[in-house]
Amino acid sequence: MSPYKEMDSLDKSTDVVWHQASVLRNEREASNGHNGAVLWFTGLSGSGKSTIANAVDRMLHNLGCTTYVLDGDNVRHGLNADLNFSDVDRVENIRRIGEVSKLFLDAGLIVSTAFISPFIADRAMVREQLPEKQFIEVFVDTPLEVCEQRDPKGLYKKARAGEIKHFTGIDSAYEAPESAEVHINTERHSIEECAKQVVDYLHLSGFLAIKKSL
Amino acid sequence: MSPYKEMDSLDKSTDVVWHQASVLRNEREASNGHNGAVLWFTGLSGSGKSTIANAVDRMLHNLGCTTYVLDGDNVRHGLNADLNFSDVDRVENIRRIGEVSKLFLDAGLIVSTAFISPFIADRAMVREQLPEKQFIEVFVDTPLEVCEQRDPKGLYKKARAGEIKHFTGIDSAYEAPESAEVHINTERHSIEECAKQVVDYLHLSGFLAIKKSL
């Protein structure tokens, strides 16, 4: 029987037809061979969020997973190019990233996001937006002193000189997660070890179980 | 040699490391077995955009492609929930959908979008945002009379009664594409035939060529 049988006439409500014809998330996941998830990396500037998120993404890609990374490079200058660093826009920035993550999740991907996202309330908002247990908070717990010493983009130097205002860790708070699903220590472990810690979490939590049997 | 060799020390600029470690779009496409693309469906309310977009998505999914559909159901109430139907917000609505399509494209997916998107300028803006030849405009060319007769959501009735203002086709213009990549006639063809027309376009344009040789 044709899978399009129910759509043979446009005289029916397209509303009803839409739902019947849509590929469901679990079909996408079955095709991908794993469950979707949002890996939400949070930590200070220079903590290693992007580096580890991309290392995780590489490991998952090499395992055959369908993945993506959202970070400043592809979000700040595109979708969120209209936002500045005011309080209102900062919340909107995180809200949109959460909503886009939700779309990638619905598409069955494992999406990693790498944004400072310093406030507990903002991260809680995203967690609320997503289905339960599919928001995985990854706290890249690198102390301020270490981040400031690394200062890969020279931003701490500028913040200390007063050239950048409201810089997280200097004159704006970073509210550390109290119970992140994954807690990463970049001083004690190599990037590969840190990334493996995240991938192991996905493994142990059943996200990478192959479900080709659909 | 470990693929993480270049990332063994966080002392290096994470900026540089990020780029070295990132999974490239062509690697994602090779893994998916096809190229990414944006199928931008445009047409009147009730023209069959969503129905055909989802039928295309189903066909591509069944072919093993990695796909997704963006439409009112998953965008209007999420990412764009803060937008109304003012001129400014209407442009912002399309801009964001374009930017999100770009992210899905970068992730190597074939993403279909199903929004009325009535203005040539707005669609041109999205085309400009995307890499050349990867924005595929699909004009679902159903005449107003037919859409209004179908009226699956009762919106034309409300618009005629003055209960909905600025309704496309009634008191707001629909600017038909002048040279859409795919031109669909839903009166002459079944939904399956319309969907196949789009999939055939992707085939003939080389988007579905398997590139597993990477």
Short mmCIF file of C-alpha atoms in Angstrom, two decimals:
data_model
loop_
_atom_site.label_atom_id
_atom_site.label_comp_id
_atom_site.label_asym_id
_atom_site.label_seq_id
_atom_site.Cartn_x
_atom_site.Cartn_y
_atom_site.Cartn_z
CA MET A 1 0.00 0.00 0.00
CA SER A 2 1.29 3.42 -0.87
CA PRO A 3 2.38 5.45 2.16
CA TYR A 4 0.70 8.39 0.44
CA LYS A 5 -2.71 6.79 0.26
CA GLU A 6 -4.09 9.08 2.94
CA MET A 7 -2.86 12.10 1.02
CA ASP A 8 -4.39 11.27 -2.34
CA SER A 9 -6.90 14.06 -2.13
CA LEU A 10 -6.16 17.63 -1.19
CA ASP A 11 -9.88 18.07 -0.51
CA LYS A 12 -9.36 16.70 2.98
CA SER A 13 -8.11 19.01 5.69
CA THR A 14 -4.40 19.55 5.09
CA ASP A 15 -4.13 19.92 8.86
CA VAL A 16 -5.02 16.29 9.33
CA VAL A 17 -2.96 15.19 6.34
CA TRP A 18 0.10 17.02 7.69
CA HIS A 19 0.21 15.01 10.85
CA GLN A 20 -0.37 11.71 9.06
CA ALA A 21 2.39 12.33 6.56
CA SER A 22 5.08 13.69 8.87
CA VAL A 23 8.17 11.67 9.57
CA LEU A 24 8.16 11.13 13.31
CA ARG A 25 11.12 11.82 15.54
CA ASN A 26 11.52 8.16 16.46
CA GLU A 27 11.69 7.27 12.76
CA ARG A 28 14.48 9.82 12.29
CA GLU A 29 16.28 8.43 15.34
CA ALA A 30 15.90 4.87 14.09
CA SER A 31 17.40 5.92 10.79
CA ASN A 32 20.26 7.70 12.57
CA GLY A 33 20.83 4.70 14.82
CA HIS A 34 20.77 6.69 18.06
CA ASN A 35 18.59 8.98 20.11
CA GLY A 36 18.64 12.74 19.86
CA ALA A 37 20.04 14.81 22.72
CA VAL A 38 21.06 18.35 23.61
CA LEU A 39 24.51 18.64 25.16
CA TRP A 40 24.48 22.05 26.79
CA PHE A 41 28.06 23.13 27.54
CA THR A 42 28.38 25.94 30.07
CA GLY A 43 31.47 27.56 31.57
CA LEU A 44 33.57 30.69 31.60
CA SER A 45 35.10 32.25 28.52
CA GLY A 46 38.27 30.28 27.79
CA SER A 47 37.14 27.30 29.86
CA GLY A 48 37.31 25.02 26.85
CA LYS A 49 33.58 24.70 26.04
CA SER A 50 33.87 25.03 22.26
CA THR A 51 37.01 22.91 22.10
CA ILE A 52 35.47 20.07 24.09
CA ALA A 53 32.08 20.38 22.37
CA ASN A 54 33.81 20.02 19.02
CA ALA A 55 35.93 17.14 20.27
CA VAL A 56 32.74 15.40 21.46
CA ASP A 57 31.13 16.15 18.11
CA ARG A 58 34.12 14.62 16.31
CA MET A 59 34.00 11.46 18.45
CA LEU A 60 30.26 11.06 17.90
CA HIS A 61 30.61 11.73 14.16
CA ASN A 62 33.34 9.10 13.94
CA LEU A 63 31.00 6.69 15.73
CA GLY A 64 28.48 7.31 12.92
CA CYS A 65 26.16 9.61 14.86
CA THR A 66 24.29 12.49 13.23
CA THR A 67 25.37 15.60 15.09
CA TYR A 68 25.87 19.35 15.04
CA VAL A 69 27.47 22.10 17.12
CA LEU A 70 25.88 25.47 17.82
CA ASP A 71 28.29 28.11 19.03
CA GLY A 72 29.24 31.72 18.67
CA ASP A 73 30.73 31.18 15.24
CA ASN A 74 27.51 30.05 13.59
CA VAL A 75 24.87 31.67 15.81
CA ARG A 76 26.07 35.09 16.90
CA HIS A 77 26.66 36.35 13.37
CA GLY A 78 23.57 34.69 11.91
CA LEU A 79 20.38 33.95 13.79
CA ASN A 80 21.28 36.20 16.72
CA ALA A 81 23.07 38.95 14.80
CA ASP A 82 20.30 41.37 15.86
CA LEU A 83 21.00 40.89 19.57
CA ASN A 84 23.39 42.85 21.76
CA PHE A 85 24.61 42.11 25.28
CA SER A 86 21.83 43.87 27.20
CA ASP A 87 20.01 41.83 29.85
CA VAL A 88 16.94 41.42 27.65
CA ASP A 89 18.92 40.37 24.59
CA ARG A 90 21.10 38.05 26.64
CA VAL A 91 18.01 36.11 27.73
CA GLU A 92 16.64 36.16 24.16
CA ASN A 93 19.99 34.85 22.91
CA ILE A 94 19.77 31.80 25.14
CA ARG A 95 16.05 31.33 24.47
CA ARG A 96 16.61 31.17 20.71
CA ILE A 97 19.56 28.80 21.06
CA GLY A 98 17.32 26.60 23.21
CA GLU A 99 14.57 26.67 20.59
CA VAL A 100 16.96 25.86 17.76
CA SER A 101 18.42 23.02 19.85
CA LYS A 102 14.87 21.74 20.23
CA LEU A 103 14.45 21.66 16.45
CA PHE A 104 17.71 19.73 16.01
CA LEU A 105 16.60 17.36 18.77
CA ASP A 106 13.29 16.87 16.98
CA ALA A 107 15.29 16.09 13.83
CA GLY A 108 16.96 13.30 15.83
CA LEU A 109 20.43 14.83 16.08
CA ILE A 110 22.80 15.04 19.01
CA VAL A 111 23.38 18.79 19.14
CA SER A 112 26.07 20.41 21.28
CA THR A 113 25.80 24.05 22.29
CA ALA A 114 28.80 26.00 23.51
CA PHE A 115 27.83 29.30 25.11
CA ILE A 116 28.90 30.77 28.44
CA SER A 117 25.21 30.83 29.52
CA PRO A 118 26.21 32.11 32.97
CA PHE A 119 22.83 32.25 34.68
CA ILE A 120 21.03 29.36 36.32
CA ALA A 121 17.62 30.82 35.40
CA ASP A 122 18.45 30.94 31.67
CA ARG A 123 19.70 27.36 31.63
CA ALA A 124 16.64 26.27 33.59
CA MET A 125 14.46 27.99 30.97
CA VAL A 126 16.05 25.90 28.21
CA ARG A 127 15.75 22.72 30.26
CA GLU A 128 12.04 23.49 30.64
CA GLN A 129 11.67 23.98 26.86
CA LEU A 130 12.96 20.49 26.16
CA PRO A 131 11.60 17.00 26.79
CA GLU A 132 12.70 15.52 30.10
CA LYS A 133 16.19 13.99 30.35
CA GLN A 134 17.15 15.23 26.88
CA PHE A 135 18.83 18.40 28.15
CA ILE A 136 22.25 17.32 29.30
CA GLU A 137 24.11 20.06 31.13
CA VAL A 138 27.88 19.80 30.75
CA PHE A 139 29.72 22.03 33.19
CA VAL A 140 33.20 22.85 31.92
CA ASP A 141 34.57 23.71 35.33
CA THR A 142 37.78 25.60 34.67
CA PRO A 143 38.69 28.13 37.40
CA LEU A 144 38.66 31.81 36.50
CA GLU A 145 42.42 32.11 37.17
CA VAL A 146 43.17 29.41 34.62
CA CYS A 147 40.79 30.87 32.01
CA GLU A 148 42.28 34.31 32.53
CA GLN A 149 45.79 32.95 32.19
CA ARG A 150 44.88 31.15 28.95
CA ASP A 151 42.90 34.16 27.64
CA PRO A 152 42.92 32.77 24.07
CA LYS A 153 41.12 35.76 22.61
CA GLY A 154 42.61 38.44 24.85
CA LEU A 155 39.16 39.19 26.23
CA TYR A 156 40.08 39.02 29.93
CA LYS A 157 42.83 41.53 29.34
CA LYS A 158 40.33 43.89 27.70
CA ALA A 159 37.79 43.31 30.46
CA ARG A 160 40.38 44.07 33.16
CA ALA A 161 41.28 47.24 31.26
CA GLY A 162 37.62 48.22 31.27
CA GLU A 163 37.35 47.97 27.48
CA ILE A 164 34.66 45.27 27.76
CA LYS A 165 31.84 45.73 30.25
CA HIS A 166 29.70 43.02 31.88
CA PHE A 167 32.31 40.37 31.21
CA THR A 168 31.49 37.07 32.90
CA GLY A 169 33.86 36.37 35.79
CA ILE A 170 35.13 39.95 35.93
CA ASP A 171 32.20 42.31 36.44
CA SER A 172 29.33 39.91 35.76
CA ALA A 173 28.53 36.73 37.68
CA TYR A 174 28.95 33.15 36.55
CA GLU A 175 26.45 30.96 38.35
CA ALA A 176 27.89 27.45 38.34
CA PRO A 177 25.47 24.53 37.82
CA GLU A 178 24.59 22.77 41.06
CA SER A 179 23.84 19.40 39.53
CA ALA A 180 25.09 19.24 35.96
CA GLU A 181 24.72 15.86 34.30
CA VAL A 182 28.41 15.96 33.39
CA HIS A 183 31.07 17.84 35.37
CA ILE A 184 34.32 18.36 33.53
CA ASN A 185 37.72 19.25 34.95
CA THR A 186 39.99 20.50 32.18
CA GLU A 187 42.98 20.93 34.48
CA ARG A 188 43.13 17.30 35.44
CA HIS A 189 42.19 15.75 32.09
CA SER A 190 43.18 16.08 28.44
CA ILE A 191 40.62 17.32 25.92
CA GLU A 192 40.25 13.80 24.61
CA GLU A 193 39.56 12.49 28.12
CA CYS A 194 37.04 15.29 28.75
CA ALA A 195 35.26 14.54 25.47
CA LYS A 196 35.24 10.82 26.24
CA GLN A 197 33.60 11.58 29.59
CA VAL A 198 30.66 13.16 27.73
CA VAL A 199 30.43 10.37 25.15
CA ASP A 200 30.55 7.80 27.98
CA TYR A 201 27.65 9.59 29.65
CA LEU A 202 25.61 9.26 26.44
CA HIS A 203 26.57 5.60 26.16
CA LEU A 204 25.66 4.76 29.76
CA SER A 205 22.40 6.71 29.54
CA GLY A 206 21.29 4.72 26.51
CA PHE A 207 21.42 7.53 23.94
CA LEU A 208 23.72 5.64 21.62
CA ALA A 209 21.81 2.37 21.63
CA ILE A 210 21.18 1.33 18.05
CA LYS A 211 17.49 1.04 17.32
CA LYS A 212 17.56 -0.14 13.70
CA SER A 213 14.76 -2.58 14.40
CA LEU A 214 11.93 -0.16 13.66
CA MET B 1 47.79 9.12 15.12
CA SER B 2 45.13 10.51 17.39
CA PRO B 3 42.77 12.93 15.64
CA TYR B 4 43.00 15.00 18.84
CA LYS B 5 46.74 15.47 18.69
CA GLU B 6 46.39 19.09 17.79
CA MET B 7 44.16 19.66 20.78
CA ASP B 8 46.36 18.07 23.42
CA SER B 9 47.14 21.37 25.05
CA LEU B 10 44.61 23.99 25.98
CA ASP B 11 47.47 26.48 26.16
CA LYS B 12 47.13 27.04 22.44
CA SER B 13 44.52 29.43 21.16
CA THR B 14 41.14 27.72 21.41
CA ASP B 15 40.18 29.80 18.41
CA VAL B 16 42.62 27.93 16.24
CA VAL B 17 41.87 24.61 17.90
CA TRP B 18 38.12 25.06 17.26
CA HIS B 19 38.58 25.22 13.54
CA GLN B 20 40.97 22.30 13.44
CA ALA B 21 38.71 20.07 15.47
CA SER B 22 35.38 20.88 13.85
CA VAL B 23 33.62 18.31 11.74
CA LEU B 24 33.32 19.89 8.31
CA ARG B 25 30.10 20.10 6.37
CA ASN B 26 31.40 17.83 3.63
CA GLU B 27 32.24 15.20 6.25
CA ARG B 28 28.68 15.37 7.55
CA GLU B 29 27.34 15.10 4.00
CA ALA B 30 29.60 12.15 3.22
CA SER B 31 28.30 10.42 6.33
CA ASN B 32 24.68 11.19 5.34
CA GLY B 33 25.34 10.00 1.79
CA HIS B 34 23.92 13.11 0.11
CA ASN B 35 24.38 16.86 -0.06
CA GLY B 36 22.54 19.34 2.10
CA ALA B 37 19.89 21.58 0.57
CA VAL B 38 17.16 24.04 1.52
CA LEU B 39 13.82 23.37 -0.15
CA TRP B 40 11.93 26.62 0.28
CA PHE B 41 8.22 26.00 -0.32
CA THR B 42 6.19 29.14 -1.00
CA GLY B 43 2.53 29.56 -1.86
CA LEU B 44 -0.83 30.73 -0.57
CA SER B 45 -2.43 29.47 2.61
CA GLY B 46 -4.11 26.16 1.71
CA SER B 47 -1.98 25.72 -1.42
CA GLY B 48 -0.56 22.46 -0.11
CA LYS B 49 2.93 23.65 0.96
CA SER B 50 3.07 21.75 4.24
CA THR B 51 1.45 18.65 2.81
CA ILE B 52 3.85 18.46 -0.11
CA ALA B 53 6.88 19.43 2.00
CA ASN B 54 6.07 16.57 4.36
CA ALA B 55 5.46 14.17 1.48
CA VAL B 56 8.88 15.13 0.06
CA ASP B 57 10.40 14.69 3.49
CA ARG B 58 8.83 11.23 3.75
CA MET B 59 10.16 10.20 0.33
CA LEU B 60 13.66 11.45 1.13
CA HIS B 61 13.59 9.81 4.55
CA ASN B 62 12.55 6.52 2.97
CA LEU B 63 15.48 6.91 0.55
CA GLY B 64 17.77 7.10 3.60
CA CYS B 65 18.34 10.86 3.54
CA THR B 66 18.79 12.93 6.68
CA THR B 67 16.06 15.54 6.60
CA TYR B 68 13.82 17.90 8.53
CA VAL B 69 10.79 20.13 7.98
CA LEU B 70 10.42 23.64 9.39
CA ASP B 71 6.87 24.92 9.39
CA GLY B 72 4.35 26.81 11.44
CA ASP B 73 3.85 23.91 13.82
CA ASN B 74 7.41 23.82 15.09
CA VAL B 75 8.58 27.42 14.46
CA ARG B 76 5.72 29.81 15.15
CA HIS B 77 5.13 28.55 18.69
CA GLY B 78 8.79 28.12 19.52
CA LEU B 79 11.62 30.14 18.01
CA ASN B 80 9.32 32.81 16.61
CA ALA B 81 6.73 32.86 19.39
CA ASP B 82 7.78 36.44 20.19
CA LEU B 83 6.85 37.71 16.71
CA ASN B 84 3.51 39.07 15.54
CA PHE B 85 2.28 39.80 12.01
CA SER B 86 3.54 43.37 11.72
CA ASP B 87 5.72 44.24 8.73
CA VAL B 88 8.89 44.29 10.81
CA ASP B 89 8.13 41.00 12.53
CA ARG B 90 7.10 39.36 9.28
CA VAL B 91 10.54 40.09 7.82
CA GLU B 92 12.22 38.93 11.04
CA ASN B 93 10.15 35.72 10.91
CA ILE B 94 11.50 34.87 7.48
CA ARG B 95 15.02 36.02 8.35
CA ARG B 96 15.19 33.65 11.33
CA ILE B 97 13.75 30.74 9.36
CA GLY B 98 16.42 31.41 6.74
CA GLU B 99 19.16 31.44 9.38
CA VAL B 100 17.91 28.22 10.97
CA SER B 101 17.72 26.62 7.51
CA LYS B 102 21.34 27.64 7.06
CA LEU B 103 22.31 25.83 10.26
CA PHE B 104 20.51 22.66 9.13
CA LEU B 105 22.20 22.99 5.75
CA ASP B 106 25.56 23.32 7.48
CA ALA B 107 24.68 20.16 9.41
CA GLY B 108 24.32 18.43 6.02
CA LEU B 109 20.55 17.95 6.09
CA ILE B 110 17.96 18.47 3.39
CA VAL B 111 15.63 20.87 5.15
CA SER B 112 12.20 21.80 3.81
CA THR B 113 10.52 25.02 4.91
CA ALA B 114 6.79 25.55 4.46
CA PHE B 115 5.80 29.18 4.99
CA ILE B 116 3.65 31.42 2.82
CA SER B 117 6.63 33.82 2.48
CA PRO B 118 4.62 36.04 0.10
CA PHE B 119 7.20 38.69 -0.76
CA ILE B 120 9.92 38.40 -3.37
CA ALA B 121 12.27 40.59 -1.33
CA ASP B 122 12.06 38.34 1.74
CA ARG B 123 12.72 35.20 -0.27
CA ALA B 124 15.59 36.95 -2.05
CA MET B 125 17.03 37.84 1.37
CA VAL B 126 17.09 34.17 2.36
CA ARG B 127 18.59 33.16 -0.99
CA GLU B 128 21.35 35.71 -0.33
CA GLN B 129 22.00 34.25 3.14
CA LEU B 130 22.70 30.82 1.71
CA PRO B 131 25.47 29.36 -0.44
CA GLU B 132 24.74 29.52 -4.16
CA LYS B 133 22.44 26.88 -5.67
CA GLN B 134 21.55 25.47 -2.26
CA PHE B 135 18.38 27.53 -1.92
CA ILE B 136 15.77 25.70 -3.98
CA GLU B 137 12.57 27.67 -4.34
CA VAL B 138 9.51 25.45 -4.72
CA PHE B 139 6.46 27.39 -5.87
CA VAL B 140 3.25 25.61 -4.89
CA ASP B 141 1.15 27.32 -7.51
CA THR B 142 -2.44 26.73 -6.43
CA PRO B 143 -4.87 29.48 -7.53
CA LEU B 144 -6.50 31.60 -4.85
CA GLU B 145 -9.98 30.34 -5.79
CA VAL B 146 -8.92 26.75 -5.19
CA CYS B 147 -7.19 27.57 -1.88
CA GLU B 148 -10.20 29.50 -0.74
CA GLN B 149 -12.52 26.67 -1.68
CA ARG B 150 -10.36 24.15 0.24
CA ASP B 151 -9.93 26.54 3.19
CA PRO B 152 -8.74 23.69 5.46
CA LYS B 153 -8.39 25.90 8.52
CA GLY B 154 -11.33 28.21 7.84
CA LEU B 155 -8.93 31.14 7.57
CA TYR B 156 -10.20 32.52 4.25
CA LYS B 157 -13.71 32.63 5.67
CA LYS B 158 -12.45 34.64 8.63
CA ALA B 159 -10.38 36.91 6.38
CA ARG B 160 -13.41 37.58 4.12
CA ALA B 161 -15.43 38.39 7.24
CA GLY B 162 -12.74 40.87 8.28
CA GLU B 163 -11.80 38.85 11.36
CA ILE B 164 -8.23 38.40 10.12
CA LYS B 165 -6.42 41.41 8.69
CA HIS B 166 -3.51 41.38 6.22
CA PHE B 167 -4.37 37.90 5.02
CA THR B 168 -2.33 36.89 1.99
CA GLY B 169 -4.45 36.75 -1.15
CA ILE B 170 -7.32 38.71 0.41
CA ASP B 171 -6.01 42.06 1.65
CA SER B 172 -2.28 41.42 1.39
CA ALA B 173 -0.34 40.59 -1.76
CA TYR B 174 1.21 37.29 -2.75
CA GLU B 175 4.17 37.92 -5.03
CA ALA B 176 4.62 34.76 -7.07
CA PRO B 177 8.19 33.63 -7.83
CA GLU B 178 9.33 34.52 -11.32
CA SER B 179 11.85 31.74 -11.69
CA ALA B 180 11.39 29.15 -8.98
CA GLU B 181 13.61 26.09 -9.29
CA VAL B 182 10.50 23.89 -9.02
CA HIS B 183 7.01 24.94 -10.10
CA ILE B 184 4.23 22.76 -8.76
CA ASN B 185 0.66 22.47 -9.98
CA THR B 186 -1.48 20.78 -7.34
CA GLU B 187 -4.62 20.81 -9.47
CA ARG B 188 -3.11 18.72 -12.22
CA HIS B 189 -1.05 16.34 -10.08
CA SER B 190 -1.50 14.19 -6.97
CA ILE B 191 0.48 14.98 -3.84
CA GLU B 192 2.71 12.01 -4.54
CA GLU B 193 3.41 13.28 -8.08
CA CYS B 194 4.12 16.79 -6.75
CA ALA B 195 6.50 15.40 -4.14
CA LYS B 196 8.22 13.24 -6.72
CA GLN B 197 8.75 16.31 -8.89
CA VAL B 198 10.80 17.87 -6.08
CA VAL B 199 12.74 14.69 -5.35
CA ASP B 200 13.45 14.31 -9.08
CA TYR B 201 14.84 17.85 -9.11
CA LEU B 202 17.24 16.94 -6.28
CA HIS B 203 18.24 13.77 -8.13
CA LEU B 204 18.88 15.51 -11.43
CA SER B 205 20.77 18.36 -9.73
CA GLY B 206 23.15 15.91 -8.08
CA PHE B 207 22.07 16.48 -4.48
CA LEU B 208 21.35 12.81 -3.85
CA ALA B 209 24.59 11.45 -5.30
CA ILE B 210 26.18 9.16 -2.76
CA LYS B 211 29.62 10.39 -1.75
CA LYS B 212 30.69 7.64 0.66
CA SER B 213 34.19 7.68 -0.78
CA LEU B 214 35.52 10.38 1.55
#
